[in-house]
PDB file of C-alpha atoms in Angstrom:
ATOM      1  CA  MET A  15      25.220  13.657  22.083  1.00 87.00           C
ATOM      2  CA  ILE A  16      24.873  12.250  18.591  1.00 95.00           C
ATOM      3  CA  VAL A  17      25.314  13.256  14.979  1.00 97.00           C
ATOM      4  CA  GLN A  18      22.214  12.572  12.914  1.00 98.00           C
ATOM      5  CA  ALA A  19      22.424  12.337   9.117  1.00 98.00           C
ATOM      6  CA  CYS A  20      19.681  14.228   7.268  1.00 98.00           C
ATOM      7  CA  LEU A  21      19.984  12.695   3.827  1.00 98.00           C
ATOM      8  CA  ASN A  22      17.763  14.665   1.456  1.00 98.00           C
ATOM      9  CA  GLY A  23      14.961  16.828   2.873  1.00 98.00           C
ATOM     10  CA  ALA A  24      12.993  18.855   0.362  1.00 97.00           C
ATOM     11  CA  ARG A  25      16.015  19.585  -1.810  1.00 98.00           C
ATOM     12  CA  PRO A  26      15.444  19.343  -5.588  1.00 97.00           C
ATOM     13  CA  ARG A  27      17.161  16.644  -7.593  1.00 96.00           C
ATOM     14  CA  ASP A  28      19.740  19.043  -9.039  1.00 97.00           C
ATOM     15  CA  TYR A  29      20.839  20.377  -5.626  1.00 98.00           C
ATOM     16  CA  HIS A  30      23.693  17.882  -5.482  1.00 98.00           C
ATOM     17  CA  PRO A  31      24.751  15.056  -7.819  1.00 98.00           C
ATOM     18  CA  ARG A  32      24.559  12.507  -4.987  1.00 98.00           C
ATOM     19  CA  LEU A  33      21.265  13.582  -3.411  1.00 98.00           C
ATOM     20  CA  PRO A  34      19.515  10.266  -2.573  1.00 98.00           C
ATOM     21  CA  MET A  35      16.028  10.185  -4.077  1.00 97.00           C
ATOM     22  CA  THR A  36      15.064   6.488  -4.216  1.00 98.00           C
ATOM     23  CA  PRO A  37      14.707   3.946  -1.400  1.00 98.00           C
ATOM     24  CA  ASP A  38      17.805   2.071  -2.581  1.00 98.00           C
ATOM     25  CA  ALA A  39      19.851   5.275  -2.760  1.00 98.00           C
ATOM     26  CA  MET A  40      18.713   6.323   0.730  1.00 98.00           C
ATOM     27  CA  ALA A  41      19.537   2.883   2.074  1.00 98.00           C
ATOM     28  CA  ALA A  42      23.034   2.833   0.597  1.00 98.00           C
ATOM     29  CA  ASP A  43      23.727   6.413   1.649  1.00 98.00           C
ATOM     30  CA  GLY A  44      22.319   5.798   5.104  1.00 98.00           C
ATOM     31  CA  ALA A  45      24.501   2.744   5.664  1.00 98.00           C
ATOM     32  CA  ALA A  46      27.581   4.680   4.564  1.00 98.00           C
ATOM     33  CA  CYS A  47      26.688   7.554   6.906  1.00 98.00           C
ATOM     34  CA  VAL A  48      26.344   5.165   9.853  1.00 98.00           C
ATOM     35  CA  LEU A  49      29.822   3.824   9.120  1.00 98.00           C
ATOM     36  CA  ALA A  50      31.063   7.436   8.949  1.00 98.00           C
ATOM     37  CA  GLY A  51      29.737   8.209  12.428  1.00 97.00           C
ATOM     38  CA  ALA A  52      26.014   8.939  12.197  1.00 98.00           C
ATOM     39  CA  ALA A  53      23.983   7.503  15.054  1.00 97.00           C
ATOM     40  CA  GLU A  54      20.607   8.100  13.387  1.00 98.00           C
ATOM     41  CA  LEU A  55      19.070   8.859  10.010  1.00 98.00           C
ATOM     42  CA  HIS A  56      16.447  11.433   9.053  1.00 98.00           C
ATOM     43  CA  ILE A  57      14.919  10.898   5.606  1.00 98.00           C
ATOM     44  CA  HIS A  58      12.231  12.353   3.361  1.00 98.00           C
ATOM     45  CA  PRO A  59      10.865   9.434   1.298  1.00 98.00           C
ATOM     46  CA  ARG A  60      10.001  10.206  -2.306  1.00 98.00           C
ATOM     47  CA  GLY A  61       7.396   8.792  -4.660  1.00 96.00           C
ATOM     48  CA  PRO A  62       8.188   7.440  -8.150  1.00 94.00           C
ATOM     49  CA  ASP A  63       8.011  10.994  -9.501  1.00 95.00           C
ATOM     50  CA  GLY A  64      10.732  12.142  -7.098  1.00 95.00           C
ATOM     51  CA  ARG A  65       8.374  14.261  -5.002  1.00 97.00           C
ATOM     52  CA  GLU A  66       8.195  13.953  -1.220  1.00 98.00           C
ATOM     53  CA  SER A  67       5.453  11.556  -0.186  1.00 98.00           C
ATOM     54  CA  LEU A  68       4.017  10.320   3.094  1.00 98.00           C
ATOM     55  CA  GLU A  69       2.600   7.381   1.132  1.00 97.00           C
ATOM     56  CA  ALA A  70       6.132   6.265   0.300  1.00 98.00           C
ATOM     57  CA  ILE A  71       7.080   5.728   3.958  1.00 98.00           C
ATOM     58  CA  ASP A  72       6.417   1.983   4.118  1.00 98.00           C
ATOM     59  CA  ASP A  73       8.384   1.008   1.004  1.00 97.00           C
ATOM     60  CA  THR A  74      11.281   3.278   1.914  1.00 98.00           C
ATOM     61  CA  MET A  75      11.443   2.179   5.532  1.00 98.00           C
ATOM     62  CA  ARG A  76      11.581  -1.500   4.523  1.00 98.00           C
ATOM     63  CA  VAL A  77      14.619  -0.952   2.332  1.00 98.00           C
ATOM     64  CA  VAL A  78      16.458   1.415   4.676  1.00 98.00           C
ATOM     65  CA  ARG A  79      15.865  -0.803   7.717  1.00 98.00           C
ATOM     66  CA  ARG A  80      17.377  -3.794   5.899  1.00 98.00           C
ATOM     67  CA  ALA A  81      20.472  -1.764   5.095  1.00 98.00           C
ATOM     68  CA  CYS A  82      20.741  -0.147   8.547  1.00 98.00           C
ATOM     69  CA  PRO A  83      19.563  -2.683  11.151  1.00 97.00           C
ATOM     70  CA  GLY A  84      19.475  -1.274  14.664  1.00 96.00           C
ATOM     71  CA  THR A  85      19.763   2.347  13.527  1.00 98.00           C
ATOM     72  CA  LEU A  86      17.032   4.775  14.552  1.00 98.00           C
ATOM     73  CA  ILE A  87      15.304   6.212  11.487  1.00 98.00           C
ATOM     74  CA  GLY A  88      13.072   9.262  11.434  1.00 98.00           C
ATOM     75  CA  VAL A  89      10.924  10.935   8.795  1.00 98.00           C
ATOM     76  CA  SER A  90       9.261  14.307   8.280  1.00 98.00           C
ATOM     77  CA  THR A  91       5.527  14.987   8.492  1.00 98.00           C
ATOM     78  CA  GLY A  92       5.831  18.488   6.991  1.00 98.00           C
ATOM     79  CA  ALA A  93       2.454  19.894   5.984  1.00 98.00           C
ATOM     80  CA  TRP A  94       3.825  20.866   2.572  1.00 98.00           C
ATOM     81  CA  ILE A  95       4.431  17.216   1.644  1.00 98.00           C
ATOM     82  CA  GLU A  96       0.789  16.321   1.053  1.00 98.00           C
ATOM     83  CA  GLY A  97      -0.557  19.861   1.170  1.00 97.00           C
ATOM     84  CA  ASP A  98      -3.798  18.903   2.918  1.00 97.00           C
ATOM     85  CA  VAL A  99      -4.508  18.365   6.615  1.00 97.00           C
ATOM     86  CA  GLU A 100      -6.846  15.405   6.223  1.00 98.00           C
ATOM     87  CA  ARG A 101      -4.654  13.715   3.633  1.00 98.00           C
ATOM     88  CA  THR A 102      -1.610  14.136   5.881  1.00 98.00           C
ATOM     89  CA  ARG A 103      -3.383  12.457   8.804  1.00 98.00           C
ATOM     90  CA  ASP A 104      -4.779   9.726   6.564  1.00 98.00           C
ATOM     91  CA  CYS A 105      -1.380   8.893   5.092  1.00 98.00           C
ATOM     92  CA  ILE A 106       0.219   8.725   8.544  1.00 98.00           C
ATOM     93  CA  SER A 107      -2.568   6.521   9.926  1.00 98.00           C
ATOM     94  CA  ARG A 108      -1.951   4.003   7.124  1.00 98.00           C
ATOM     95  CA  TRP A 109       1.769   3.530   7.846  1.00 98.00           C
ATOM     96  CA  ARG A 110       2.573  -0.098   8.575  1.00 98.00           C
ATOM     97  CA  VAL A 111       6.380  -0.065   8.604  1.00 98.00           C
ATOM     98  CA  LEU A 112       6.743   2.530  11.300  1.00 98.00           C
ATOM     99  CA  PRO A 113       9.670   4.914  11.649  1.00 98.00           C
ATOM    100  CA  ASP A 114      11.215   5.220  15.094  1.00 98.00           C
ATOM    101  CA  TYR A 115      10.230   8.869  15.234  1.00 98.00           C
ATOM    102  CA  ALA A 116       8.722  11.569  13.045  1.00 98.00           C
ATOM    103  CA  SER A 117       9.422  15.293  13.030  1.00 98.00           C
ATOM    104  CA  VAL A 118       6.438  17.597  13.562  1.00 98.00           C
ATOM    105  CA  ASN A 119       6.791  21.325  12.968  1.00 98.00           C
ATOM    106  CA  LEU A 120       5.072  23.216  15.775  1.00 98.00           C
ATOM    107  CA  SER A 121       4.605  26.161  13.412  1.00 98.00           C
ATOM    108  CA  GLU A 122       2.035  24.161  11.419  1.00 98.00           C
ATOM    109  CA  PRO A 123      -1.648  24.580  12.374  1.00 97.00           C
ATOM    110  CA  ASP A 124      -2.378  20.844  12.677  1.00 98.00           C
ATOM    111  CA  ALA A 125       0.736  19.996  14.699  1.00 98.00           C
ATOM    112  CA  PRO A 126      -1.107  19.046  17.942  1.00 98.00           C
ATOM    113  CA  ALA A 127      -3.349  16.577  16.093  1.00 98.00           C
ATOM    114  CA  VAL A 128      -0.396  15.049  14.236  1.00 98.00           C
ATOM    115  CA  ILE A 129       1.507  14.688  17.509  1.00 98.00           C
ATOM    116  CA  ALA A 130      -1.475  12.970  19.144  1.00 98.00           C
ATOM    117  CA  LEU A 131      -1.841  10.591  16.174  1.00 98.00           C
ATOM    118  CA  LEU A 132       1.829   9.625  16.229  1.00 98.00           C
ATOM    119  CA  HIS A 133       1.713   8.991  19.973  1.00 98.00           C
ATOM    120  CA  GLN A 134      -1.364   6.827  19.479  1.00 98.00           C
ATOM    121  CA  MET A 135       0.516   4.801  16.841  1.00 98.00           C
ATOM    122  CA  GLY A 136       3.604   4.385  19.020  1.00 98.00           C
ATOM    123  CA  VAL A 137       5.845   6.588  16.864  1.00 98.00           C
ATOM    124  CA  GLY A 138       8.193   8.945  18.687  1.00 98.00           C
ATOM    125  CA  VAL A 139       7.705  12.664  18.126  1.00 98.00           C
ATOM    126  CA  GLU A 140      10.597  14.958  17.295  1.00 98.00           C
ATOM    127  CA  ALA A 141       9.113  18.367  18.096  1.00 98.00           C
ATOM    128  CA  GLY A 142      10.430  20.861  15.559  1.00 98.00           C
ATOM    129  CA  LEU A 143      10.891  24.370  16.943  1.00 98.00           C
ATOM    130  CA  ALA A 144      12.031  27.200  14.669  1.00 98.00           C
ATOM    131  CA  THR A 145      10.864  30.153  16.776  1.00 97.00           C
ATOM    132  CA  VAL A 146      10.197  31.105  20.378  1.00 98.00           C
ATOM    133  CA  ALA A 147       6.476  31.027  19.532  1.00 98.00           C
ATOM    134  CA  ASP A 148       6.868  27.381  18.478  1.00 98.00           C
ATOM    135  CA  ALA A 149       8.456  26.599  21.853  1.00 98.00           C
ATOM    136  CA  GLU A 150       5.646  28.349  23.679  1.00 98.00           C
ATOM    137  CA  ARG A 151       3.115  26.341  21.704  1.00 98.00           C
ATOM    138  CA  LEU A 152       4.853  23.085  22.627  1.00 98.00           C
ATOM    139  CA  ALA A 153       4.864  24.169  26.269  1.00 98.00           C
ATOM    140  CA  SER A 154       1.091  24.622  26.113  1.00 98.00           C
ATOM    141  CA  LEU A 155       0.409  21.025  25.020  1.00 97.00           C
ATOM    142  CA  ALA A 156      -0.754  18.469  27.557  1.00 96.00           C
ATOM    143  CA  ASP A 157       1.521  15.772  26.103  1.00 94.00           C
ATOM    144  CA  ARG A 158       4.627  17.977  25.861  1.00 96.00           C
ATOM    145  CA  HIS A 159       6.610  15.720  28.182  1.00 95.00           C
ATOM    146  CA  ARG A 160       5.996  12.696  25.945  1.00 96.00           C
ATOM    147  CA  VAL A 161       7.982  13.955  22.971  1.00 98.00           C
ATOM    148  CA  PHE A 162      10.911  11.801  21.954  1.00 97.00           C
ATOM    149  CA  ARG A 163      13.161  14.799  21.399  1.00 98.00           C
ATOM    150  CA  VAL A 164      13.146  18.542  20.814  1.00 98.00           C
ATOM    151  CA  LEU A 165      14.496  19.621  17.431  1.00 98.00           C
ATOM    152  CA  ILE A 166      15.699  23.229  17.455  1.00 98.00           C
ATOM    153  CA  GLU A 167      15.977  24.101  13.777  1.00 97.00           C
ATOM    154  CA  ILE A 168      17.146  27.595  12.985  1.00 92.00           C
ATOM    155  CA  GLU A 169      16.873  28.893   9.419  1.00 89.00           C
ATOM    156  CA  ALA A 170      18.092  32.454  10.079  1.00 90.00           C
ATOM    157  CA  GLN A 171      21.435  32.954   8.330  1.00 93.00           C
ATOM    158  CA  ASP A 172      22.873  35.615  10.647  1.00 93.00           C
ATOM    159  CA  PRO A 173      24.754  33.714  13.374  1.00 92.00           C
ATOM    160  CA  ALA A 174      24.076  36.260  16.116  1.00 94.00           C
ATOM    161  CA  GLY A 175      20.371  36.434  15.323  1.00 94.00           C
ATOM    162  CA  ALA A 176      20.166  32.674  14.987  1.00 95.00           C
ATOM    163  CA  ASP A 177      21.859  32.201  18.362  1.00 96.00           C
ATOM    164  CA  ALA A 178      19.368  34.594  19.960  1.00 96.00           C
ATOM    165  CA  VAL A 179      16.446  32.534  18.645  1.00 97.00           C
ATOM    166  CA  ALA A 180      17.996  29.264  19.849  1.00 97.00           C
ATOM    167  CA  ASP A 181      18.662  30.747  23.287  1.00 97.00           C
ATOM    168  CA  GLY A 182      15.093  32.038  23.499  1.00 98.00           C
ATOM    169  CA  ILE A 183      13.731  28.601  22.671  1.00 98.00           C
ATOM    170  CA  ALA A 184      15.947  27.007  25.318  1.00 98.00           C
ATOM    171  CA  ARG A 185      14.678  29.450  27.938  1.00 98.00           C
ATOM    172  CA  VAL A 186      11.060  28.583  27.167  1.00 98.00           C
ATOM    173  CA  LEU A 187      11.830  24.865  27.429  1.00 98.00           C
ATOM    174  CA  ALA A 188      13.514  25.407  30.794  1.00 97.00           C
ATOM    175  CA  ARG A 189      10.607  27.443  32.183  1.00 97.00           C
ATOM    176  CA  ALA A 190       8.159  24.741  31.064  1.00 97.00           C
ATOM    177  CA  ASP A 191      10.373  22.034  32.607  1.00 97.00           C
ATOM    178  CA  ILE A 192      10.525  20.195  29.276  1.00 97.00           C
ATOM    179  CA  VAL A 193      13.544  18.033  29.968  1.00 96.00           C
ATOM    180  CA  ARG A 194      13.988  16.108  26.739  1.00 97.00           C
ATOM    181  CA  PRO A 195      17.015  15.440  24.524  1.00 97.00           C
ATOM    182  CA  ILE A 196      17.744  18.399  22.242  1.00 98.00           C
ATOM    183  CA  LEU A 197      19.073  18.307  18.691  1.00 98.00           C
ATOM    184  CA  LEU A 198      20.237  21.666  17.317  1.00 98.00           C
ATOM    185  CA  HIS A 199      20.928  22.313  13.662  1.00 97.00           C
ATOM    186  CA  GLY A 200      21.351  25.157  11.229  1.00 96.00           C
ATOM    187  CA  PHE A 201      20.707  25.591   7.534  1.00 97.00           C
ATOM    188  CA  ASP A 202      23.047  26.530   4.676  1.00 97.00           C
ATOM    189  CA  ASP A 203      25.422  29.198   6.057  1.00 94.00           C
ATOM    190  CA  THR A 204      24.856  28.274   9.726  1.00 96.00           C
ATOM    191  CA  VAL A 205      25.265  24.481   9.505  1.00 97.00           C
ATOM    192  CA  TRP A 206      28.764  24.345  10.987  1.00 97.00           C
ATOM    193  CA  HIS A 207      28.149  27.223  13.385  1.00 96.00           C
ATOM    194  CA  PHE A 208      25.411  25.169  15.012  1.00 96.00           C
ATOM    195  CA  VAL A 209      27.363  21.923  14.918  1.00 96.00           C
ATOM    196  CA  ALA A 210      29.950  23.659  17.111  1.00 94.00           C
ATOM    197  CA  ARG A 211      27.312  25.328  19.282  1.00 95.00           C
ATOM    198  CA  ALA A 212      25.476  22.041  19.823  1.00 96.00           C
ATOM    199  CA  HIS A 213      28.675  20.441  21.042  1.00 93.00           C
ATOM    200  CA  GLN A 214      29.302  23.323  23.452  1.00 93.00           C
ATOM    201  CA  LYS A 215      25.790  22.865  24.839  1.00 94.00           C
ATOM    202  CA  ARG A 216      26.213  19.070  24.966  1.00 93.00           C
ATOM    203  CA  TRP A 217      23.269  18.731  22.598  1.00 96.00           C
ATOM    204  CA  SER A 218      22.999  16.529  19.541  1.00 96.00           C
ATOM    205  CA  THR A 219      23.258  17.898  16.019  1.00 97.00           C
ATOM    206  CA  ARG A 220      22.750  16.855  12.423  1.00 98.00           C
ATOM    207  CA  VAL A 221      24.334  17.368   9.033  1.00 98.00           C
ATOM    208  CA  GLY A 222      23.515  16.255   5.520  1.00 98.00           C
ATOM    209  CA  LEU A 223      22.300  17.499   2.191  1.00 98.00           C
ATOM    210  CA  GLU A 224      18.935  18.500   3.673  1.00 98.00           C
ATOM    211  CA  ASP A 225      20.712  21.261   5.601  1.00 98.00           C
ATOM    212  CA  GLY A 226      23.695  22.125   3.396  1.00 98.00           C
ATOM    213  CA  ARG A 227      26.244  20.829   0.912  1.00 98.00           C
ATOM    214  CA  LEU A 228      29.412  22.642   2.018  1.00 98.00           C
ATOM    215  CA  LEU A 229      32.218  21.441   4.255  1.00 98.00           C
ATOM    216  CA  VAL A 230      33.752  23.596   6.979  1.00 96.00           C
ATOM    217  CA  ASN A 231      36.305  24.930   4.491  1.00 96.00           C
ATOM    218  CA  GLY A 232      33.562  26.065   2.111  1.00 97.00           C
ATOM    219  CA  GLU A 233      34.160  23.404  -0.514  1.00 98.00           C
ATOM    220  CA  GLN A 234      31.261  21.298  -1.766  1.00 98.00           C
ATOM    221  CA  ALA A 235      31.102  17.924  -0.045  1.00 98.00           C
ATOM    222  CA  SER A 236      31.191  14.787  -2.143  1.00 98.00           C
ATOM    223  CA  GLY A 237      27.957  13.750  -0.433  1.00 98.00           C
ATOM    224  CA  ASN A 238      26.297  12.985   2.877  1.00 98.00           C
ATOM    225  CA  THR A 239      29.052  10.644   4.029  1.00 98.00           C
ATOM    226  CA  GLU A 240      31.733  13.326   3.896  1.00 98.00           C
ATOM    227  CA  LEU A 241      29.505  15.793   5.769  1.00 98.00           C
ATOM    228  CA  VAL A 242      28.829  13.240   8.520  1.00 98.00           C
ATOM    229  CA  ALA A 243      32.489  12.248   8.766  1.00 97.00           C
ATOM    230  CA  GLU A 244      33.505  15.894   9.215  1.00 97.00           C
ATOM    231  CA  ALA A 245      30.868  16.509  11.904  1.00 96.00           C
ATOM    232  CA  ALA A 246      31.781  13.325  13.761  1.00 94.00           C
ATOM    233  CA  ALA A 247      35.462  14.285  13.645  1.00 92.00           C
ATOM    234  CA  LEU A 248      34.680  17.739  15.042  1.00 85.00           C
ATOM    235  CA  TYR A 249      32.754  16.177  17.919  1.00 78.00           C
ATOM    236  CA  ARG A 250      35.641  13.817  18.656  1.00 77.00           C
ATOM    237  CA  ARG A 251      38.265  16.601  18.559  1.00 73.00           C
ATOM    238  CA  ASN A 252      36.214  18.892  20.787  1.00 64.00           C
ATOM    239  CA  ALA A 253      35.647  16.087  23.271  1.00 58.00           C
ATOM    240  CA  ALA A 254      39.351  15.300  23.553  1.00 54.00           C
TER     241      ALA A 254
END
């Protein structure tokens, strides 16, 4: 079980005063999160205009890798980033400083092709599942057993409903005999609910400004480092 730090996501610049937007900011924040207990980093590189960009992967990865040697680093391939199927594939195919893994949302129409391209390039695939239908789609793929990890990402804000979706996804994975590491995380109001649930399930989890900015007590965190430190402390206390 690990705690992954998700540093920025698609959040706008004004979401939090310490949201890392540049390669240098992501590198510094990432290094601090590793010291605070994060085992991995998940980042959304940004172009000079501050917008998410698959073209910015190489430059960002160079800087973050120098700051965090030996730490696994993943990126998103979300279809919204480039907004075009062919452009998304083209940008990915031109990566030269490869991430260790890339998240692919199974809800997106081109997900199977993106997964195949990443496997061809030697990049691990973090299969993003937000619904039971996403899990069933993953189970239908010939290369389902090759994924690096399964990412169960629940955006529903009602804890009971969100738990039901997560449980449904887990049942599909079990029926399909997809035995891969699982990382479970929530969003906004369910971040800490799913940190605790992940630990109970002996799954990994993640925290960071991509998912939410509040601490367990409801106060705004000073930044990603404080969120990671709190999650890591919860894991340690629950393991004791």
